[in-house]
Amino acid sequence: MTSREYPNPVKDFKGFQESLYKSLIAATAAANSIPVEEVGFYRSLDRDFAKDLDHAGSSALAIGNSLLQQCANDTGIEVLNFEDVDDVIQRYGMTTDVCDGLLEKADLCLDQMRGKGFQESMKQDAPEVTQIATKDKLEYKFLHANNVVRPQIHFKDAVDNSNSTPFERKIKYKPHALVPLDFTASNDEIPRSLPHPYVHEITHIEYPQRMFETVEPEMYKPYDTTSPTWVDTEEKLLEMMKHLEGVEEIAVDLEHHNYRSFQGFTCLMQLSTRDEDFVIDTLELRDKLWMLNEYFADPNIVKVLHGADSDIIWLQRDFGLYIVNLFDTYFPTKVLEFPHHSLAYLLKKYCNFDADKKYQLADWRIRPLPVEMLEYARSDTHFLLYIYDCLRNELVNKSTTDGNLVRVCLQRSNEVALQKYDKEIYDAANGTGPGGWKNMLSKWKYAMNPQQLAAFKALHSWRDHTAREEDESWRYVLPNHMLFALVERMPVDSSGVIGCCNPCPTLVRMNAQAIAFDIQKAKREALQAPKEDVFKEEDTSKSETITVSTSGSSTTKMQVQSIKRSNSSVDPALFDLKKAKKLRTETAAKLEKKSSDLFGSCL
């Protein structure tokens, strides 16, 4: 892109911002096209590629130095230029200090512009849109509001993130029951939750015969000339349920939020029949949606979803809804060996509709919901029943006996419907589980000494505890890269903790002193605990296993790059300075020449 193509940021800042995002994404995609570990191999294959890479690195370093010096002048900080990669690694803290200074000044200026000196009541501002261009014509749009009042504050069912109490099942009434609702826990030593209430109904379902017969696909209503019905009151919900009477299939999809919540919550439910689309405000009707079990648990009504693994869990956790007779359109794409398995592919294949994923990363807590987000939401279910007809016909036609391919998809869908939500338990001692420290540690490429390992465990545990108490996600409390920055530097005061995190998260800034104390305590305990280092000496190019024991009961193994050291015997006499001087004098006398070829013996 030439300089002429860049919009003037003074006259058209939004256009300049969009062009900047495009350049950043293109540069990132190009940089990630070759794995880091394979760069050396490609350099050895092509000398021109190596030269171009060196030139690009030098150019990037020069631009970085120029920007750093300019920003340093604005913040009044003196910094030295980075000459090579070693300077970048060793003195990167200077860059952090400059950025911190800029952000502090920007924050102060914004506060002054907005008049934040006056305490205002919390209100939700108009949503802001940030667009990011991607390949082809699709774009992502981050649509967010400045001050969204946290919806969980108004939930009638109190959020329980406790690590010690099991998930409390929300279903109290069980329609279409073949066996009574079971209120007894399993015989486990520590029962985590009650069993799935519809296990018997799902495993003993008798499917309607129409599901195994080919029928003419029923065309969906025109998308451009129809609009969804917004459901946000109990009266509107009851009215919608009247429309569901007598239907044989319904399409369902959910929109979820998990950044400002520990467990996450469902913000929106899209439900479509053959005739109408409904978009349900699940934040307003969270405690009323259990009534939909009258249809969701009815084995005679087919519930069509795509990629329903997460949706099944969210329906149980938030509303106490369970699905009997699920048809997940993801599985036919596997059985029929389609080249792609996404809903976007099915929409294009059967409906010639280009799925608009611009708002895939939008904040679905925003109310009132913008019209463009409302339209995006209903597009996921508007065409789904027609796609279901087409897929089922193909499965029936390719089946060998009695619609066996349809039954394969239904069996796999049943396995998804039988999933049961349980709260994730944090194991601080062993670090097991998807959210445990051991899984995160296995992805860290650099070695940790015993003190760093102890600090890592302490910080990881603090993050989990704080996220549960504040009902925030781990990413919001302390992102992974900041956690590792704290582990690498191990600051022991509040200013050091804040300096490691850029920009510093709110909860880290509020608890900086406590975090510094935890790091000090972890370092002290690691020094006092018995340690054992096991080295398996190999070549310098091979990795070795270091076993670090930070306590008497736990041992952690990490793969690190071995450094082979030769332990040659050293003569203690070499450290006798007088003897060393005498030996050097004798050696010099033997090597000294009495005359010079140039000056003769005059020396």
Coordinates of C-alpha atoms in Angstrom, one line a residue:
M1 CA 0.0 0.0 0.0
T2 CA 1.5 3.3 -1.0
S3 CA 1.3 6.5 1.0
R4 CA -1.4 7.8 -1.2
E5 CA -3.7 5.0 -0.2
Y6 CA -3.6 5.8 3.5
P7 CA -6.5 8.1 4.6
N8 CA -5.4 11.2 6.4
P9 CA -5.9 10.4 10.1
V10 CA -6.7 14.1 10.9
K11 CA -9.5 14.3 8.3
D12 CA -10.7 10.6 8.2
F13 CA -9.6 8.8 11.4
K14 CA -12.1 6.0 11.0
G15 CA -10.8 5.3 7.5
F16 CA -7.2 5.4 8.7
Q17 CA -8.1 3.0 11.5
E18 CA -9.6 0.5 9.1
S19 CA -6.6 0.7 6.8
L20 CA -4.3 0.2 9.8
Y21 CA -6.2 -2.9 10.9
K22 CA -6.0 -4.3 7.4
S23 CA -2.3 -3.8 7.3
L24 CA -1.8 -5.3 10.7
I25 CA -3.9 -8.4 9.8
A26 CA -2.0 -8.9 6.5
A27 CA 1.3 -8.5 8.3
T28 CA 0.3 -11.0 11.0
A29 CA -0.9 -13.5 8.4
A30 CA 2.4 -13.2 6.5
A31 CA 4.5 -13.5 9.6
N32 CA 2.6 -16.6 10.7
S33 CA 2.8 -18.3 7.3
I34 CA 6.1 -20.0 8.3
P35 CA 6.5 -21.5 11.8
V36 CA 9.2 -19.9 13.9
E37 CA 11.0 -23.1 14.4
E38 CA 11.3 -23.6 10.6
V39 CA 12.7 -20.2 9.7
G40 CA 16.3 -21.3 10.0
F41 CA 15.7 -24.2 7.6
Y42 CA 14.2 -21.9 4.9
R43 CA 17.0 -19.4 5.4
S44 CA 19.5 -22.2 4.6
L45 CA 17.6 -23.2 1.5
D46 CA 17.4 -19.7 -0.1
R47 CA 20.2 -17.1 0.3
D48 CA 17.9 -14.4 -1.1
F49 CA 15.2 -15.2 1.4
A50 CA 17.7 -14.9 4.2
K51 CA 18.9 -11.5 2.9
D52 CA 15.3 -10.3 2.6
L53 CA 14.5 -11.5 6.1
D54 CA 17.5 -9.7 7.5
H55 CA 16.6 -6.5 5.6
A56 CA 13.0 -6.7 6.9
G57 CA 14.2 -7.3 10.4
S58 CA 16.5 -4.3 10.2
S59 CA 13.8 -2.1 8.8
A60 CA 11.3 -3.2 11.5
L61 CA 13.9 -2.5 14.2
A62 CA 14.6 1.0 12.7
I63 CA 10.9 1.8 12.6
G64 CA 10.5 0.5 16.2
N65 CA 13.4 2.7 17.4
S66 CA 12.0 5.7 15.6
L67 CA 8.6 5.2 17.2
L68 CA 10.1 4.5 20.6
Q69 CA 12.2 7.7 20.5
Q70 CA 9.2 9.8 19.4
C71 CA 7.0 8.4 22.2
A72 CA 9.8 8.7 24.7
N73 CA 10.1 12.4 23.9
D74 CA 6.3 12.8 24.6
T75 CA 6.6 11.1 28.0
G76 CA 9.9 12.7 29.0
I77 CA 11.8 9.4 29.3
E78 CA 15.3 8.8 28.0
V79 CA 15.8 5.5 26.2
L80 CA 18.6 4.0 24.1
N81 CA 18.1 2.6 20.7
F82 CA 17.9 -1.2 20.3
E83 CA 20.8 -2.4 18.1
D84 CA 19.9 -6.1 17.9
V85 CA 17.6 -8.8 19.3
D86 CA 19.6 -9.1 22.5
D87 CA 18.9 -5.5 23.2
V88 CA 15.2 -6.0 22.6
I89 CA 15.1 -9.0 25.1
Q90 CA 17.3 -7.4 27.8
R91 CA 15.9 -3.9 27.7
Y92 CA 12.3 -4.4 26.7
G93 CA 11.3 -3.0 30.1
M94 CA 12.1 0.5 28.7
T95 CA 9.5 0.1 26.0
T96 CA 7.0 -1.0 28.6
D97 CA 7.7 2.1 30.7
V98 CA 7.3 4.4 27.7
C99 CA 3.9 2.7 26.8
D100 CA 2.8 3.0 30.4
G101 CA 3.5 6.7 30.4
L102 CA 1.6 7.2 27.1
L103 CA -1.4 5.3 28.4
E104 CA -1.4 7.2 31.7
K105 CA -1.4 10.5 29.8
A106 CA -4.1 9.3 27.4
D107 CA -6.2 8.1 30.3
L108 CA -5.9 11.5 32.0
C109 CA -6.8 13.4 28.8
L110 CA -9.9 11.2 28.2
D111 CA -11.0 11.7 31.8
Q112 CA -10.7 15.4 31.3
M113 CA -12.6 15.4 28.0
R114 CA -15.4 13.3 29.5
G115 CA -15.6 15.3 32.7
K116 CA -15.0 12.3 34.9
G117 CA -14.4 14.5 37.8
F118 CA -18.1 14.3 38.5
Q119 CA -19.5 11.0 39.7
E120 CA -22.2 9.8 37.2
S121 CA -24.6 7.0 37.7
M122 CA -23.8 3.9 35.7
K123 CA -25.6 3.9 32.4
Q124 CA -25.2 2.0 29.2
D125 CA -23.9 4.2 26.4
A126 CA -24.7 3.8 22.7
P127 CA -22.7 0.9 21.3
E128 CA -19.5 1.6 19.5
V129 CA -18.4 -0.3 16.4
T130 CA -14.9 -1.2 15.4
Q131 CA -14.4 -3.0 12.1
I132 CA -11.6 -5.3 11.1
A133 CA -11.2 -6.3 7.5
T134 CA -10.3 -10.0 6.8
K135 CA -9.9 -12.0 3.6
D136 CA -12.4 -11.7 0.8
K137 CA -15.3 -9.4 1.6
L138 CA -16.1 -10.5 5.1
E139 CA -15.2 -8.3 8.0
Y140 CA -15.3 -8.7 11.8
K141 CA -17.0 -6.0 13.8
F142 CA -16.3 -5.6 17.5
L143 CA -19.6 -4.0 18.7
H144 CA -19.4 -3.0 22.4
A145 CA -20.8 -0.5 24.8
N146 CA -18.7 1.7 27.1
N147 CA -20.7 0.9 30.3
V148 CA -22.8 -2.2 30.2
V149 CA -24.4 -2.8 33.6
R150 CA -23.5 -6.4 34.4
P151 CA -26.7 -8.5 33.7
Q152 CA -25.8 -11.1 36.4
I153 CA -26.5 -8.4 39.1
H154 CA -30.2 -8.7 38.3
F155 CA -30.4 -12.5 37.9
K156 CA -33.0 -14.0 40.3
D157 CA -30.9 -17.2 40.6
A158 CA -27.7 -16.1 42.4
V159 CA -24.5 -17.0 40.6
D160 CA -22.5 -19.6 42.5
N161 CA -18.9 -20.0 41.4
S162 CA -17.8 -21.8 44.5
N163 CA -15.2 -24.5 44.1
S164 CA -16.6 -26.6 46.9
T165 CA -20.4 -26.7 46.0
P166 CA -21.7 -28.7 43.1
F167 CA -23.9 -27.3 40.4
E168 CA -27.6 -27.1 41.5
R169 CA -29.8 -28.5 38.8
K170 CA -32.6 -26.0 37.8
I171 CA -35.2 -28.3 36.5
K172 CA -38.1 -28.8 38.9
Y173 CA -40.8 -30.0 36.6
K174 CA -40.3 -32.7 34.0
P175 CA -42.7 -32.8 31.1
H176 CA -42.9 -35.8 28.7
A177 CA -41.4 -38.0 31.5
L178 CA -41.1 -41.8 31.1
V179 CA -39.5 -42.0 34.5
P180 CA -40.0 -39.6 37.4
L181 CA -37.6 -36.7 38.0
D182 CA -34.6 -38.1 40.0
F183 CA -33.7 -35.9 43.0
T184 CA -31.0 -38.3 44.4
A185 CA -27.4 -37.9 43.7
S186 CA -25.1 -40.7 42.5
N187 CA -23.2 -42.9 44.9
D188 CA -19.9 -41.2 44.2
E189 CA -17.7 -40.5 47.2
I190 CA -18.1 -36.7 46.6
P191 CA -21.3 -36.2 44.5
R192 CA -20.7 -33.2 42.2
S193 CA -24.3 -32.9 40.9
L194 CA -27.5 -34.7 40.2
P195 CA -27.7 -37.0 37.2
H196 CA -29.1 -36.0 33.8
P197 CA -32.9 -36.0 34.2
Y198 CA -33.7 -37.2 30.7
V199 CA -31.2 -40.0 30.3
H200 CA -34.0 -42.6 30.0
E201 CA -36.1 -40.6 27.6
I202 CA -33.1 -39.9 25.3
T203 CA -31.8 -43.5 25.3
H204 CA -35.3 -45.0 24.8
I205 CA -36.6 -42.6 22.3
E206 CA -38.9 -43.8 19.5
Y207 CA -38.4 -41.5 16.5
P208 CA -41.4 -40.5 14.3
Q209 CA -41.4 -42.4 11.0
R210 CA -41.4 -39.2 9.0
M211 CA -37.7 -38.7 9.9
F212 CA -36.7 -41.7 7.8
E213 CA -38.7 -40.8 4.7
T214 CA -37.8 -38.5 1.8
V215 CA -40.0 -35.4 1.5
E216 CA -40.0 -32.4 -0.6
P217 CA -37.9 -29.8 1.3
E218 CA -40.2 -27.0 2.5
M219 CA -38.8 -23.7 1.3
Y220 CA -38.0 -21.0 3.9
K221 CA -39.8 -17.7 4.0
P222 CA -38.0 -14.9 2.1
Y223 CA -35.3 -13.5 4.3
D224 CA -35.4 -9.9 3.1
T225 CA -39.1 -9.5 3.4
T226 CA -39.6 -11.0 6.8
S227 CA -38.5 -9.9 10.2
P228 CA -38.0 -11.7 13.6
T229 CA -40.2 -11.3 16.6
W230 CA -38.5 -9.9 19.6
V231 CA -39.5 -11.7 22.8
D232 CA -38.5 -10.0 26.1
T233 CA -41.6 -10.3 28.4
E234 CA -43.5 -13.2 29.9
E235 CA -46.6 -12.3 27.9
K236 CA -44.6 -12.4 24.6
L237 CA -43.1 -15.7 25.7
L238 CA -46.5 -17.2 26.2
E239 CA -47.7 -15.9 22.9
M240 CA -44.7 -17.4 21.2
M241 CA -45.4 -20.8 22.8
K242 CA -48.9 -20.7 21.2
H243 CA -47.2 -20.6 17.8
L244 CA -45.2 -23.7 18.8
E245 CA -48.3 -25.8 19.3
G246 CA -48.5 -28.5 16.7
V247 CA -45.1 -27.8 15.0
E248 CA -43.0 -30.9 14.1
E249 CA -39.6 -29.2 13.9
I250 CA -37.9 -26.2 15.4
A251 CA -34.5 -24.7 14.9
V252 CA -32.5 -23.3 17.9
D253 CA -29.3 -21.4 18.4
L254 CA -27.8 -19.4 21.2
E255 CA -25.5 -16.4 21.7
H256 CA -23.2 -16.5 24.7
H257 CA -21.0 -14.1 26.7
N258 CA -18.0 -15.3 28.8
Y259 CA -15.6 -12.4 29.2
R260 CA -17.2 -10.6 32.1
S261 CA -18.4 -13.7 33.8
F262 CA -16.6 -16.8 35.3
Q263 CA -19.0 -19.5 34.1
G264 CA -20.5 -17.3 31.3
F265 CA -24.2 -16.8 30.5
T266 CA -26.5 -17.0 27.5
C267 CA -27.6 -13.6 26.2
L268 CA -29.9 -14.6 23.3
M269 CA -31.9 -17.5 22.0
Q270 CA -32.9 -17.7 18.4
L271 CA -35.9 -20.1 17.7
S272 CA -37.4 -20.6 14.2
T273 CA -40.4 -22.6 13.0
R274 CA -41.4 -23.1 9.3
D275 CA -43.3 -19.8 9.4
E276 CA -41.7 -17.4 11.9
D277 CA -38.4 -16.4 13.6
F278 CA -38.2 -15.5 17.3
V279 CA -35.3 -13.9 19.1
I280 CA -35.6 -14.3 22.8
D281 CA -34.0 -11.9 25.3
T282 CA -32.7 -14.6 27.7
L283 CA -31.3 -11.9 30.1
E284 CA -34.8 -10.7 30.8
L285 CA -36.5 -14.1 30.7
R286 CA -33.8 -16.2 32.3
D287 CA -36.1 -17.5 35.1
K288 CA -39.0 -18.2 32.8
L289 CA -37.5 -20.2 30.0
W290 CA -37.9 -23.5 31.8
M291 CA -41.4 -23.5 30.3
L292 CA -39.9 -24.4 26.9
N293 CA -39.2 -27.9 28.2
E294 CA -42.7 -28.6 27.1
Y295 CA -41.4 -28.5 23.5
F296 CA -37.7 -29.1 23.9
A297 CA -38.3 -32.4 25.7
D298 CA -41.1 -33.6 23.4
P299 CA -39.8 -36.6 21.4
N300 CA -42.2 -35.9 18.6
I301 CA -40.7 -32.4 17.9
V302 CA -37.3 -32.5 16.1
K303 CA -34.9 -29.9 17.6
V304 CA -32.5 -28.9 14.8
L305 CA -29.2 -27.3 15.9
H306 CA -25.7 -27.1 14.3
G307 CA -22.7 -27.9 16.5
A308 CA -24.8 -28.2 19.6
D309 CA -22.1 -29.3 22.1
S310 CA -21.9 -25.9 23.8
D311 CA -25.6 -25.1 23.4
I312 CA -26.7 -28.2 25.3
I313 CA -24.5 -27.2 28.2
W314 CA -25.7 -23.6 28.2
L315 CA -29.3 -24.6 28.1
Q316 CA -28.9 -26.8 31.1
R317 CA -26.8 -24.4 33.1
D318 CA -28.8 -21.2 32.6
F319 CA -32.4 -22.3 32.1
G320 CA -32.8 -26.0 33.1
L321 CA -33.7 -26.9 29.5
Y322 CA -33.0 -30.4 28.1
I323 CA -33.4 -31.6 24.5
V324 CA -35.0 -34.9 23.5
N325 CA -34.9 -35.7 19.8
L326 CA -31.9 -33.6 18.8
F327 CA -30.8 -33.5 15.2
D328 CA -27.3 -31.9 15.0
T329 CA -26.7 -30.9 11.3
Y330 CA -23.0 -31.1 11.9
F331 CA -23.0 -34.9 11.9
P332 CA -24.5 -35.3 8.4
T333 CA -21.7 -33.2 7.0
K334 CA -19.3 -35.8 8.4
V335 CA -21.3 -38.9 7.4
L336 CA -21.9 -37.5 3.9
E337 CA -18.2 -36.5 3.7
F338 CA -18.7 -32.9 2.8
P339 CA -15.5 -30.9 2.3
H340 CA -16.5 -28.4 5.0
H341 CA -18.6 -28.8 8.1
S342 CA -19.6 -25.3 9.2
L343 CA -23.0 -23.8 9.1
A344 CA -21.7 -21.1 6.7
Y345 CA -20.9 -23.9 4.2
L346 CA -24.4 -25.4 4.5
L347 CA -26.0 -22.0 4.0
K348 CA -24.0 -21.4 0.9
K349 CA -24.5 -25.0 -0.5
Y350 CA -28.3 -25.2 0.0
C351 CA -29.5 -21.6 0.2
N352 CA -26.9 -19.7 -1.7
F353 CA -26.7 -17.4 1.3
D354 CA -23.4 -15.9 2.4
A355 CA -23.3 -16.0 6.2
D356 CA -22.4 -12.6 7.6
K357 CA -20.0 -13.2 10.5
K358 CA -19.3 -9.6 11.1
Y359 CA -20.8 -9.7 14.5
Q360 CA -19.5 -13.0 15.7
L361 CA -17.4 -11.2 18.3
A362 CA -20.0 -8.7 19.3
D363 CA -21.0 -8.1 22.9
W364 CA -24.4 -9.7 23.1
R365 CA -25.2 -8.0 26.5
I366 CA -26.0 -4.8 24.7
R367 CA -29.6 -3.6 25.2
P368 CA -31.4 -2.4 23.3
L369 CA -30.0 -4.8 20.7
P370 CA -29.0 -3.0 17.4
V371 CA -31.1 -4.0 14.4
E372 CA -28.0 -5.3 12.5
M373 CA -27.2 -7.6 15.4
L374 CA -30.8 -8.8 15.6
E375 CA -30.7 -9.7 11.8
Y376 CA -27.4 -11.5 12.2
A377 CA -28.7 -13.6 15.1
R378 CA -31.8 -14.8 13.3
S379 CA -29.9 -15.8 10.1
D380 CA -28.5 -18.8 12.0
T381 CA -31.9 -20.4 12.4
H382 CA -34.0 -18.9 9.6
F383 CA -32.7 -21.4 7.0
L384 CA -31.9 -24.3 9.2
L385 CA -35.1 -26.3 8.9
Y386 CA -34.8 -26.2 5.1
I387 CA -31.2 -27.4 5.4
Y388 CA -32.4 -30.2 7.7
D389 CA -34.9 -31.4 5.0
C390 CA -32.1 -31.5 2.4
L391 CA -29.6 -33.3 4.6
R392 CA -32.2 -35.8 5.7
N393 CA -33.2 -36.6 2.1
E394 CA -29.5 -37.2 1.2
L395 CA -29.0 -39.4 4.2
V396 CA -32.1 -41.5 3.4
N397 CA -31.2 -41.8 -0.3
K398 CA -27.7 -43.0 0.5
S399 CA -28.8 -45.4 3.3
T400 CA -28.6 -49.1 2.6
T401 CA -31.3 -50.3 5.0
D402 CA -34.1 -48.5 6.9
G403 CA -32.5 -45.0 6.9
N404 CA -29.4 -46.3 8.7
L405 CA -27.4 -43.2 8.0
V406 CA -30.1 -41.0 9.6
R407 CA -29.9 -43.3 12.6
V408 CA -26.1 -42.9 12.8
C409 CA -26.5 -39.1 12.9
L410 CA -29.3 -39.3 15.5
Q411 CA -27.2 -41.6 17.7
R412 CA -24.3 -39.1 17.6
S413 CA -26.8 -36.3 18.3
N414 CA -28.1 -38.2 21.3
E415 CA -24.5 -38.4 22.7
V416 CA -24.4 -34.6 22.5
A417 CA -27.8 -34.3 24.2
L418 CA -26.7 -36.6 27.0
Q419 CA -23.9 -34.2 28.1
K420 CA -24.4 -32.9 31.6
Y421 CA -23.1 -29.6 32.9
D422 CA -20.9 -29.7 36.0
K423 CA -18.9 -26.8 37.5
E424 CA -15.2 -26.9 36.8
I425 CA -13.3 -27.8 39.9
Y426 CA -9.9 -26.2 40.5
D427 CA -7.1 -28.5 41.7
A428 CA -4.5 -26.3 43.2
A429 CA -2.3 -29.1 44.4
N430 CA -2.0 -31.2 41.2
G431 CA -3.1 -28.6 38.6
T432 CA -5.3 -31.1 36.7
G433 CA -8.3 -30.3 34.6
P434 CA -8.7 -28.0 31.5
G435 CA -8.3 -24.9 33.7
G436 CA -5.5 -26.3 35.8
W437 CA -2.0 -24.9 36.0
K438 CA -0.4 -28.1 34.7
N439 CA -2.1 -27.8 31.3
M440 CA -1.0 -24.2 31.0
L441 CA 2.6 -25.1 32.1
S442 CA 2.9 -27.7 29.4
K443 CA 2.4 -25.0 26.8
W444 CA 5.2 -22.7 28.2
K445 CA 8.3 -23.1 26.1
Y446 CA 10.8 -21.8 28.7
A447 CA 12.3 -23.4 31.8
M448 CA 11.4 -22.3 35.3
N449 CA 13.5 -22.5 38.3
P450 CA 11.9 -23.7 41.6
Q451 CA 11.1 -20.2 42.7
Q452 CA 9.4 -19.3 39.5
L453 CA 7.4 -22.5 39.5
A454 CA 6.2 -21.8 43.0
A455 CA 5.3 -18.2 42.0
F456 CA 3.5 -19.5 38.9
K457 CA 1.3 -21.8 41.0
A458 CA 0.6 -19.1 43.5
L459 CA -0.4 -16.6 40.8
H460 CA -2.5 -19.1 38.9
S461 CA -4.4 -20.0 42.1
W462 CA -4.9 -16.3 43.0
R463 CA -6.3 -15.7 39.5
D464 CA -8.8 -18.6 39.8
H465 CA -9.9 -17.5 43.3
T466 CA -10.3 -13.9 42.3
A467 CA -12.2 -14.7 39.1
R468 CA -14.7 -16.9 41.1
E469 CA -15.2 -14.2 43.8
E470 CA -15.6 -11.3 41.4
D471 CA -17.5 -13.4 38.7
E472 CA -15.0 -12.5 36.0
S473 CA -13.2 -14.6 33.5
W474 CA -9.5 -15.5 33.9
R475 CA -8.8 -13.4 30.8
Y476 CA -10.3 -10.3 32.4
V477 CA -8.6 -10.8 35.8
L478 CA -5.1 -11.6 34.5
P479 CA -4.4 -12.6 30.9
N480 CA -1.9 -15.5 30.4
H481 CA 0.9 -13.4 28.9
M482 CA 0.8 -11.1 31.9
L483 CA 0.8 -14.0 34.3
F484 CA 4.0 -15.3 32.7
A485 CA 5.5 -11.8 32.7
L486 CA 5.0 -11.7 36.5
V487 CA 6.6 -15.2 36.8
E488 CA 9.6 -14.2 34.7
R489 CA 10.3 -11.0 36.7
M490 CA 8.9 -12.0 40.1
P491 CA 8.4 -8.5 41.4
V492 CA 8.2 -8.1 45.2
D493 CA 6.4 -4.7 45.4
S494 CA 3.1 -3.3 44.1
S495 CA 4.8 -1.0 41.6
G496 CA 6.7 -3.9 40.1
V497 CA 3.5 -5.9 39.8
I498 CA 1.8 -3.0 38.0
G499 CA 4.8 -2.5 35.8
C500 CA 4.8 -6.1 34.6
C501 CA 1.2 -5.7 33.3
N502 CA 0.5 -3.4 30.4
P503 CA -2.1 -2.2 30.5
C504 CA -2.6 -3.2 34.1
P505 CA -6.0 -5.0 34.7
T506 CA -8.3 -3.4 37.2
L507 CA -8.2 -6.3 39.7
V508 CA -4.4 -6.6 39.4
R509 CA -4.0 -2.9 40.2
M510 CA -6.4 -3.2 43.1
N511 CA -4.6 -6.3 44.5
A512 CA -1.0 -5.4 43.5
Q513 CA 0.3 -5.5 47.1
A514 CA -1.4 -8.8 47.8
I515 CA 0.1 -10.3 44.6
A516 CA 3.6 -9.1 45.5
F517 CA 3.2 -10.7 48.9
D518 CA 2.1 -14.0 47.3
I519 CA 5.2 -13.9 45.1
Q520 CA 7.5 -13.2 48.1
K521 CA 5.8 -16.0 50.0
A522 CA 6.1 -18.5 47.1
K523 CA 9.8 -17.6 46.6
R524 CA 10.6 -18.0 50.3
E525 CA 8.8 -21.4 50.5
A526 CA 10.6 -22.6 47.4
L527 CA 14.0 -21.7 48.9
Q528 CA 13.1 -23.5 52.1
A529 CA 11.7 -26.6 50.4
P530 CA 13.9 -29.6 49.5
K531 CA 15.0 -29.5 45.9
E532 CA 16.3 -32.1 43.6
D533 CA 17.7 -31.5 40.1
V534 CA 18.0 -34.4 37.8
F535 CA 19.9 -33.8 34.6
K536 CA 20.2 -36.2 31.7
E537 CA 23.3 -35.0 29.8
E538 CA 23.0 -35.4 26.1
D539 CA 24.0 -33.3 23.1
T540 CA 23.6 -29.5 23.4
S541 CA 21.0 -29.7 20.6
K542 CA 18.8 -32.1 22.5
S543 CA 16.3 -31.5 25.3
E544 CA 16.6 -32.9 28.8
T545 CA 14.2 -33.5 31.7
I546 CA 14.6 -31.4 34.8
T547 CA 12.6 -32.6 37.8
V548 CA 12.0 -29.8 40.3
S549 CA 10.5 -30.6 43.7
T550 CA 9.1 -27.6 45.4
S551 CA 7.6 -29.5 48.3
G552 CA 7.8 -32.9 49.8
S553 CA 4.8 -34.2 48.0
S554 CA 4.6 -32.7 44.6
T555 CA 7.1 -33.1 41.7
T556 CA 6.8 -31.3 38.4
K557 CA 8.7 -32.3 35.2
M558 CA 9.6 -29.8 32.5
Q559 CA 11.4 -30.2 29.2
V560 CA 14.2 -27.6 28.9
Q561 CA 17.1 -27.1 26.5
S562 CA 20.2 -28.9 27.9
I563 CA 23.5 -27.1 28.2
K564 CA 26.4 -29.5 28.2
R565 CA 29.1 -28.5 30.6
S566 CA 32.5 -30.2 30.7
N567 CA 33.8 -30.7 34.2
S568 CA 37.6 -30.8 33.7
S569 CA 39.9 -31.2 36.7
V570 CA 41.5 -27.9 37.7
D571 CA 44.9 -27.6 39.3
P572 CA 44.5 -25.6 42.5
A573 CA 48.0 -24.2 42.0
L574 CA 46.7 -22.1 39.1
F575 CA 45.1 -19.9 41.7
D576 CA 48.5 -19.1 43.3
L577 CA 49.2 -15.6 41.9
K578 CA 52.9 -15.6 42.6
K579 CA 53.4 -19.0 41.0
A580 CA 51.3 -18.0 38.0
K581 CA 53.4 -14.8 37.5
K582 CA 56.6 -16.8 37.7
L583 CA 55.3 -19.3 35.1
R584 CA 54.4 -16.4 32.8
T585 CA 57.8 -14.8 33.2
E586 CA 59.6 -18.1 32.4
T587 CA 57.4 -18.7 29.3
A588 CA 58.0 -15.1 28.1
A589 CA 61.8 -15.5 28.5
K590 CA 61.8 -18.7 26.4
L591 CA 59.8 -17.0 23.6
E592 CA 61.7 -13.7 23.7
K593 CA 64.0 -13.0 20.7
K594 CA 67.3 -11.3 21.3
S595 CA 67.2 -9.3 18.1
S596 CA 64.5 -7.9 15.7
D597 CA 64.4 -8.4 12.0
L598 CA 63.5 -4.8 11.5
F599 CA 65.5 -3.0 14.2
G600 CA 68.3 -5.5 14.7
S601 CA 69.8 -5.6 18.3
C602 CA 69.2 -2.0 19.2
L603 CA 66.2 -3.0 21.3

